[in-house]
């Protein structure tokens, strides 16, 4: 039986003249209007906007936590299968015999800078330390937080959040876009990846909405990354200059002031716009190469002055543990635990409590961050009078709820962040991967960067944990610091004098270049989507989107009393519809690869 040729007649009408020449007017206008309305809402009603985003986010997590977890598990296994099958793995993303545009070093540098960049600077120490104090084993009561027993489970979930699953999210989008763009000569835009499923519907309004969702997810994903990075940049500059206007030191943990955040944001985005105007081949490429060189210098500093033997031992044991638990972490999803479910699982003495006391016990037992000791201390008088065995049984009865709360607050947050980032990074990966095979793309963009992330997390984060295990004063300083300051506090425990200042200055430069790389790449990608897949776009429009991105980040940083929570909530909300699109990408690519193999035969 003959197989029909694939649908490739994708038509994205662009303007022939005027201000939007070369751009799809519906995509550009819907995207801009959506972002302008978000900015105005956050400006006019900052507190209400923050509260509304928090409410919607909480509601979505309760309903879609399982969907997020299962979907990402499917993405990872799908890519491994595609790479291992000979007929699909050897396919070239381009015409036969085509050579890659960039060297392996530049390809990896740009991929690494765009895919993670400043996230590693912020979370290389913050992630392992945070999970050392709170992970599913700690939440269940199996091990004590911030103890030597919690080390293995801390790195099990650190590797989960920055490993194969995380990079698989990027590569699902990137591989889908590259496959249609370079093997079928279709536009490099989001809707192309769904054409095997939706066919000619991609040419109409439905196709415009798909691309708009890609733009919105990109803006929100990049916004959160830059928000974290700007906060860490302020911490770094403060540690060098001691400028009081940049940090609020009145609380237990110093935090960046609103003024410091906005000044740093304007500086970074100004540099990003200049870099975006210069394009991929110059600004983005050179900055990415600089990023990788400075990253290696920082890594070498920790290898020489940090706890390298401890880190490598941790790497080896944690990697084995990660692989052994890979399937369970891929598909082990939790749902919210209702009061009725908790009551049924609790001992009879707890069931006999009054409604108000029972609700209090339920709330404490299902709280994702509570230990048994904290749970016991916070019990109402009637519940505190129960036997130790009944109190322990009540805590155990709430384990399912605690696991859900932890998973939603950690793993699902990360999956939403990576998914929101995936239109940007995926399209960018596709843009720089022409001429590479499917297997090379999967191995080079899933396995290789994951192994580097693991090394980064164990060397930097392992040093911070080792210092905390061996020195109580160091532990108090490092664990008590804000996430954005943990790297600098760890360096202060390792180094001193002029060398310390030099390394902190280098870290500040590295954070700046990572931020600029992320932002300018995002600007270029947004313009590519709105121009129907064109790789070269108008300079003026890059500037406009740089300004819009600055306004979105700035207003959400100020919403709800300030901070990163509004940015994070908006990102998780924006990631959900794109997760559905990504599931469609997997189905579409499966169909395309299968039918193309049949056509070849």
XYZ file of C-alpha atoms in Angstrom:
601
model
C 0.000 0.000 0.000
C 1.381 3.402 -0.973
C 1.805 6.021 1.728
C 0.621 9.550 1.134
C 3.389 12.156 1.130
C 3.631 14.133 4.362
C 1.826 17.445 4.704
C 4.437 20.182 4.175
C 2.336 22.973 2.657
C 2.517 25.135 5.729
C 1.593 28.719 4.936
C 2.214 31.436 7.500
C 1.214 34.686 5.882
C 3.506 37.597 6.699
C 3.146 41.288 5.930
C 4.625 42.497 2.650
C 5.248 46.046 3.822
C 4.878 48.433 6.724
C 6.030 48.180 10.324
C 5.320 44.420 10.518
C 6.969 43.565 7.203
C 8.122 39.935 7.347
C 6.028 39.177 10.465
C 2.740 37.335 10.985
C 0.378 40.071 12.131
C -1.969 37.813 14.180
C 0.905 36.177 16.112
C 2.689 39.467 16.765
C -0.419 41.373 17.854
C -1.920 38.620 20.055
C 1.451 38.063 21.739
C 2.071 41.754 22.359
C -1.474 42.497 23.544
C -1.347 39.530 25.955
C 1.937 40.693 27.472
C 0.901 44.359 27.641
C -2.320 43.396 29.459
C -0.278 41.292 31.912
C 2.061 44.237 32.543
C -0.823 46.687 33.046
C -2.619 44.283 35.391
C 0.510 43.788 37.511
C 1.154 47.559 37.557
C -2.372 48.684 38.441
C -3.224 45.830 40.834
C 0.136 44.504 42.096
C -1.213 42.869 45.257
C -4.357 41.498 43.606
C -2.354 40.179 40.646
C 0.021 38.353 42.956
C -2.829 36.805 44.962
C -4.757 35.767 41.845
C -1.679 34.158 40.238
C -1.005 32.264 43.483
C -4.601 31.002 43.665
C -4.737 29.852 40.032
C -1.335 28.196 40.366
C -2.399 26.260 43.468
C -5.597 25.107 41.778
C -3.779 23.903 38.648
C -1.158 22.001 40.637
C -3.866 20.083 42.506
C -5.513 19.087 39.240
C -2.515 18.570 36.945
C 0.376 17.431 39.144
C 0.053 13.822 37.949
C -0.172 14.980 34.314
C 3.070 16.983 34.591
C 4.989 14.091 36.185
C 3.792 11.364 33.786
C 4.238 13.553 30.704
C 7.886 14.325 31.498
C 8.579 10.649 32.208
C 7.184 9.802 28.767
C 9.341 12.481 27.115
C 12.557 10.948 28.521
C 11.754 7.364 27.550
C 10.524 8.424 24.103
C 13.849 10.092 23.260
C 15.938 7.150 24.444
C 13.895 4.805 22.253
C 14.180 7.101 19.217
C 17.958 7.364 19.646
C 18.461 3.613 20.122
C 16.410 2.448 17.114
C 18.911 2.334 14.212
C 16.531 3.585 11.518
C 15.532 6.692 13.484
C 18.794 7.370 15.310
C 20.885 7.690 12.151
C 18.561 10.140 10.388
C 20.219 13.458 9.587
C 18.519 16.724 10.515
C 19.022 18.107 7.030
C 19.921 16.794 3.583
C 22.168 13.759 3.270
C 25.833 14.562 3.787
C 25.191 18.005 5.276
C 27.809 19.155 7.799
C 26.941 20.887 11.097
C 27.063 24.694 11.029
C 28.902 25.045 14.362
C 31.851 23.201 15.908
C 31.159 20.793 18.754
C 32.638 23.280 21.248
C 30.477 26.203 20.081
C 27.423 23.941 19.755
C 27.793 22.676 23.311
C 28.610 26.177 24.623
C 25.472 27.730 23.134
C 23.327 24.764 24.152
C 24.654 24.860 27.713
C 24.372 28.643 28.052
C 20.845 28.831 26.684
C 19.610 25.641 28.355
C 20.848 26.292 31.867
C 23.254 29.127 32.262
C 22.360 31.234 35.250
C 20.233 28.443 36.719
C 23.418 26.556 37.530
C 24.950 29.631 39.141
C 21.959 30.046 41.443
C 21.180 26.403 42.150
C 24.571 24.645 42.048
C 24.746 25.125 45.815
C 21.117 26.032 46.612
C 19.574 22.901 45.053
C 21.625 20.205 46.856
C 21.460 22.154 50.128
C 17.697 22.619 49.847
C 17.105 18.953 49.055
C 19.505 17.934 51.822
C 17.049 19.525 54.232
C 13.834 18.436 52.471
C 13.260 15.546 50.060
C 10.729 12.674 49.927
C 12.719 10.516 52.324
C 13.010 13.382 54.809
C 9.315 14.201 54.398
C 8.346 10.567 55.058
C 10.479 10.517 58.215
C 12.871 7.843 56.884
C 15.938 10.095 57.334
C 16.600 13.343 59.179
C 17.096 16.501 57.142
C 20.546 18.132 56.975
C 22.165 14.908 58.163
C 24.719 12.581 56.621
C 21.926 10.033 56.051
C 20.032 12.530 53.874
C 22.943 13.077 51.461
C 22.159 10.274 49.014
C 18.455 11.111 48.697
C 19.315 14.816 48.337
C 21.417 14.075 45.273
C 18.943 11.534 43.922
C 16.435 14.358 43.477
C 19.055 16.940 42.503
C 19.987 14.667 39.602
C 16.297 14.190 38.810
C 15.658 17.925 38.539
C 18.759 18.664 36.445
C 19.285 15.377 34.636
C 17.931 13.329 31.765
C 14.270 14.251 32.319
C 15.008 17.950 32.392
C 17.050 18.000 29.200
C 14.583 15.627 27.526
C 11.974 18.389 27.806
C 14.159 20.699 25.726
C 15.107 18.023 23.228
C 11.534 16.874 22.552
C 10.752 20.382 21.343
C 14.105 20.904 19.637
C 14.116 17.569 17.817
C 10.535 18.026 16.638
C 11.250 21.492 15.231
C 14.583 20.526 13.656
C 13.137 17.404 12.045
C 10.415 19.244 10.151
C 12.513 22.327 9.391
C 15.558 20.525 8.007
C 14.260 17.214 6.639
C 10.984 18.554 5.243
C 11.986 22.176 4.595
C 9.197 23.616 6.744
C 9.264 26.869 8.724
C 11.196 26.768 12.020
C 8.188 27.487 14.190
C 6.112 25.667 16.815
C 3.117 24.752 14.670
C 5.340 22.822 12.231
C 5.898 20.178 14.924
C 2.163 19.349 15.042
C 1.451 19.121 11.314
C 1.332 15.266 11.230
C -1.618 15.510 13.646
C -3.449 18.673 12.610
C -2.518 18.930 8.917
C -4.023 21.952 7.158
C -5.446 23.318 10.417
C -1.910 24.557 11.071
C -2.426 27.204 8.374
C -5.283 28.952 10.162
C -6.114 30.546 13.462
C -5.438 27.275 15.319
C -1.838 27.406 14.115
C -1.532 31.039 15.249
C -2.670 30.094 18.771
C -0.061 27.313 18.961
C 2.699 29.782 18.082
C 1.355 32.404 20.494
C 1.394 29.849 23.326
C 5.028 29.200 22.445
C 5.824 32.921 22.650
C 3.993 33.349 25.976
C 5.660 30.280 27.518
C 9.052 31.557 26.332
C 8.513 34.982 27.874
C 7.444 33.528 31.228
C 10.187 30.884 31.311
C 12.915 33.382 30.455
C 11.404 35.832 32.964
C 11.772 33.407 35.881
C 15.340 32.557 34.919
C 16.308 36.211 34.650
C 14.457 36.949 37.902
C 16.564 34.395 39.784
C 19.725 35.549 38.027
C 19.155 39.236 38.706
C 18.596 38.467 42.390
C 21.904 36.573 42.527
C 23.658 39.343 40.601
C 22.560 41.852 43.256
C 23.898 39.506 45.964
C 27.232 39.266 44.166
C 27.635 42.990 43.617
C 26.636 43.642 47.236
C 29.279 41.215 48.511
C 31.897 43.180 46.531
C 30.744 46.766 47.126
C 28.646 46.591 50.305
C 26.203 49.082 48.729
C 23.386 49.304 51.273
C 20.712 50.391 48.778
C 20.969 47.031 47.004
C 20.124 44.764 49.954
C 17.539 44.740 52.719
C 19.359 43.424 55.788
C 16.580 44.015 58.332
C 15.306 40.412 58.259
C 16.947 37.160 59.298
C 18.141 36.577 55.719
C 19.287 39.555 53.605
C 17.308 39.940 50.377
C 17.707 42.185 47.348
C 15.751 45.436 47.470
C 13.252 46.328 44.765
C 15.543 49.152 43.662
C 18.512 46.801 43.402
C 16.505 44.274 41.380
C 15.142 46.847 38.919
C 18.534 48.559 38.387
C 20.201 45.175 37.748
C 17.342 44.131 35.455
C 17.586 47.277 33.305
C 21.365 46.838 33.019
C 21.115 43.186 31.981
C 18.288 43.698 29.515
C 20.067 46.656 27.911
C 23.090 44.464 27.272
C 20.824 41.638 26.044
C 19.131 43.841 23.472
C 22.522 44.915 22.108
C 23.601 41.268 21.876
C 20.313 40.195 20.245
C 20.680 42.887 17.616
C 24.067 41.406 16.645
C 22.505 37.955 16.042
C 23.382 34.300 16.767
C 26.591 34.113 14.788
C 28.258 36.947 16.682
C 26.859 38.107 20.035
C 25.254 34.874 21.224
C 28.108 32.663 20.008
C 30.905 34.752 21.556
C 29.107 35.220 24.865
C 28.354 31.480 25.047
C 32.015 30.605 24.504
C 33.011 33.095 27.233
C 30.405 31.567 29.556
C 31.857 28.088 29.171
C 35.445 29.245 29.758
C 34.529 31.180 32.930
C 32.410 28.240 34.126
C 35.400 25.936 33.797
C 37.544 28.379 35.805
C 34.936 28.448 38.585
C 34.679 24.667 38.528
C 38.485 24.379 38.715
C 38.492 26.692 41.749
C 36.140 24.354 43.595
C 38.147 21.312 42.491
C 41.375 22.775 43.925
C 40.075 24.518 47.045
C 36.834 22.640 47.684
C 35.920 19.087 48.708
C 36.780 17.319 45.441
C 37.209 13.768 46.810
C 33.938 14.081 48.750
C 32.267 15.411 45.599
C 33.489 12.618 43.306
C 32.511 9.925 45.818
C 29.081 11.549 46.050
C 28.864 11.715 42.236
C 29.552 7.991 41.817
C 27.205 6.721 44.513
C 24.453 9.217 43.678
C 24.551 8.437 39.960
C 24.057 4.714 40.634
C 21.238 5.540 43.056
C 19.676 7.870 40.449
C 19.692 5.171 37.766
C 18.255 2.557 40.138
C 15.361 4.872 41.024
C 14.940 6.305 37.512
C 11.680 4.567 36.599
C 10.039 5.214 39.964
C 10.925 8.918 39.836
C 9.728 9.104 36.224
C 6.202 7.912 36.914
C 5.714 8.060 40.715
C 3.098 10.831 40.824
C 1.041 11.946 43.824
C -2.421 13.489 44.154
C -3.763 15.763 46.922
C -4.950 14.075 50.107
C -8.395 15.123 51.302
C -9.445 15.496 54.926
C -11.690 12.450 54.537
C -8.815 10.304 53.217
C -6.564 11.430 56.067
C -9.243 10.739 58.671
C -9.816 7.219 57.343
C -6.072 6.466 57.580
C -5.572 8.074 61.016
C -5.859 6.143 64.311
C -9.216 6.071 66.096
C -8.081 8.517 68.770
C -7.400 11.135 66.080
C -10.725 10.426 64.385
C -12.439 11.143 67.717
C -11.056 14.704 67.915
C -13.338 17.683 67.391
C -13.719 19.066 63.864
C -11.447 22.058 64.475
C -8.685 20.007 66.116
C -8.938 17.323 63.433
C -8.589 19.947 60.689
C -5.502 21.354 62.432
C -3.903 17.901 62.710
C -4.713 17.203 59.042
C -3.178 20.485 57.917
C 0.035 19.846 59.859
C 0.321 16.173 58.888
C -0.027 16.926 55.156
C 2.188 20.045 55.152
C 5.070 19.332 52.739
C 7.877 20.836 54.833
C 7.036 19.558 58.323
C 9.117 17.012 60.271
C 7.702 14.708 62.945
C 9.217 16.952 65.626
C 7.670 20.089 64.144
C 4.345 18.295 63.708
C 4.343 17.229 67.363
C 5.226 20.708 68.625
C 2.446 22.356 66.619
C -0.418 20.083 67.691
C -3.453 21.577 69.450
C -3.808 20.685 73.146
C -6.315 17.873 72.609
C -4.118 16.155 70.030
C -0.901 16.754 72.004
C -2.399 14.735 74.874
C -2.518 11.601 72.708
C 0.054 8.832 73.063
C 3.345 9.033 71.179
C 2.321 6.031 69.102
C -0.939 7.704 68.002
C 0.852 10.976 67.190
C 3.416 9.068 65.082
C 0.572 7.164 63.382
C -1.231 10.433 62.610
C 1.948 11.834 61.054
C 2.361 8.668 59.002
C -1.273 8.879 57.868
C -0.532 12.244 56.248
C 2.499 10.992 54.295
C 0.645 10.835 50.962
C -0.400 14.469 51.347
C 3.127 15.544 52.301
C 4.560 13.721 49.309
C 2.089 15.495 47.019
C 2.886 18.898 48.506
C 6.611 18.285 48.222
C 6.376 16.998 44.657
C 4.189 19.917 43.553
C 6.493 22.435 45.213
C 9.747 20.952 43.910
C 9.595 18.530 40.987
C 6.464 19.881 39.287
C 7.749 23.439 39.671
C 10.936 22.389 37.895
C 9.083 20.532 35.134
C 6.900 23.596 34.547
C 10.013 25.789 34.439
C 11.797 23.544 31.938
C 8.616 23.245 29.851
C 8.078 27.016 29.822
C 11.709 27.351 28.741
C 11.428 24.636 26.084
C 9.951 26.679 23.173
C 12.898 29.045 23.546
C 15.648 26.470 24.143
C 14.107 23.873 21.833
C 13.848 26.271 18.917
C 17.318 27.597 19.693
C 18.721 24.039 19.785
C 17.049 23.317 16.459
C 18.487 26.546 15.035
C 22.082 25.506 15.891
C 21.802 21.733 15.178
C 21.284 21.557 11.433
C 23.293 18.714 9.927
C 23.488 16.538 13.054
C 21.949 13.074 13.334
C 18.966 12.342 15.578
C 21.144 10.099 17.777
C 23.868 12.763 18.015
C 21.264 15.380 18.898
C 19.698 13.240 21.640
C 22.984 12.058 23.150
C 24.636 15.471 22.803
C 21.717 17.425 24.237
C 20.370 14.982 26.866
C 23.211 12.790 28.140
C 26.236 15.093 27.853
C 24.824 18.233 29.518
C 23.196 16.111 32.236
C 26.550 14.575 33.171
C 28.088 18.056 33.290
C 25.215 19.272 35.489
C 25.786 16.343 37.845
C 29.470 17.204 38.136
C 28.676 20.869 38.684
C 26.104 20.099 41.376
C 28.306 17.614 43.217
C 31.486 19.705 43.107
C 29.918 23.039 44.104
C 27.000 21.741 46.139
C 29.028 18.871 47.618
C 31.642 21.337 48.865
C 28.914 23.374 50.576
C 27.470 20.244 52.212
C 30.899 18.938 53.262
C 31.729 22.282 54.868
C 28.362 22.151 56.667
C 28.985 18.607 57.928
C 32.422 19.408 59.322
C 31.886 22.916 60.713
C 28.755 23.988 62.589
C 29.522 27.687 62.111
C 29.903 27.183 58.369
C 26.658 25.186 58.341
C 24.769 28.013 60.016
C 26.117 30.530 57.481
C 25.596 28.424 54.359
C 22.233 26.815 55.175
C 20.891 30.088 56.568
C 21.795 32.148 53.488
C 19.232 32.933 50.770
C 19.315 30.741 47.653
C 20.927 33.488 45.597
C 23.643 34.093 48.240
C 24.595 30.459 49.002
C 27.286 30.365 46.303
C 29.019 33.482 47.631
C 28.765 32.342 51.264
C 30.311 28.992 50.307
C 33.172 30.783 48.529
C 33.749 32.894 51.645
C 34.131 29.697 53.684
C 36.674 28.333 51.173
C 38.757 31.357 50.212
C 39.941 34.651 51.614
C 41.679 37.898 50.696
C 42.210 39.189 47.177
C 41.694 35.796 45.541
C 38.201 35.555 47.064
C 37.317 39.001 45.710
C 38.667 38.078 42.275
C 36.586 34.890 42.125
C 33.433 36.704 43.285
C 34.002 39.369 40.604
C 34.411 36.593 38.029
C 31.155 35.010 39.277
C 29.368 38.343 38.864
C 30.678 38.602 35.292
C 29.633 35.009 34.640
C 26.137 35.642 35.979
C 25.872 38.716 33.768
C 26.987 36.877 30.622
C 24.676 33.934 31.376
C 21.773 36.335 31.875
C 22.541 38.230 28.691
C 22.840 34.957 26.738
C 19.482 33.694 28.035
C 17.685 36.970 27.364
C 19.102 37.684 23.909
C 18.506 34.093 22.794
C 14.916 34.396 24.011
C 14.453 37.638 22.085
C 15.769 36.048 18.894
C 13.538 32.985 19.324
C 10.382 35.048 19.924
C 11.044 36.981 16.740
C 11.667 33.753 14.815
C 8.253 32.399 15.876
C 6.451 35.642 15.001
C 8.111 35.872 11.595
C 6.899 32.426 10.576
C 10.231 30.695 11.156
C 12.620 33.238 9.604
C 16.132 32.945 11.035
C 16.932 36.612 10.334
C 14.458 39.122 11.769
C 14.083 42.889 11.984
C 16.424 44.697 14.369
C 13.742 47.124 15.573
C 11.409 44.276 16.566
C 14.182 42.633 18.586
C 14.522 45.900 20.506
C 10.752 46.130 21.095
C 10.568 42.577 22.446
C 13.572 43.247 24.646
C 11.689 46.191 26.165
C 8.481 44.149 26.583
C 10.427 41.346 28.274
C 11.989 43.897 30.642
C 8.567 45.273 31.560
C 7.088 41.809 32.155
C 9.936 40.807 34.480
C 9.977 44.149 36.277
C 6.239 44.311 36.959
C 5.998 40.686 38.107
C 8.997 41.198 40.402
C 7.027 44.001 42.057
C 3.637 42.215 42.077
C 2.220 40.833 45.295
C 4.585 42.765 47.521
C 7.693 41.999 45.468
C 9.868 38.943 44.992
C 9.917 35.967 42.637
C 6.651 34.264 43.653
C 4.432 36.054 41.098
C 6.924 35.240 38.323
C 6.997 31.580 39.341
C 3.204 31.319 39.547
C 2.718 32.960 36.143
C 5.275 30.593 34.621
C 3.616 27.414 35.942
C 0.237 28.636 34.661
C 1.702 29.470 31.240
C 3.516 26.120 31.019
C 0.385 23.968 31.259
C -1.023 24.577 27.750
C 2.437 24.132 26.254
C 2.786 20.788 28.048
C -0.274 19.640 26.132
C 1.337 20.859 22.915
C 4.501 18.889 23.766
C 2.481 15.696 24.216
C 1.153 16.385 20.718
C 4.745 16.827 19.476
C 5.668 13.350 20.738
C 2.657 11.803 18.989
C 3.391 13.774 15.801
C 7.074 12.865 15.690
C 6.273 9.208 16.339
C 3.886 9.237 13.391
C 6.349 11.118 11.161
C 9.314 8.842 11.918
C 7.229 5.710 11.421
C 5.768 6.853 8.099
C 9.108 8.183 6.820
C 10.692 4.796 7.561
C 7.898 3.110 5.601
C 8.447 5.524 2.717
C 12.166 4.755 2.717
C 11.451 1.020 2.574
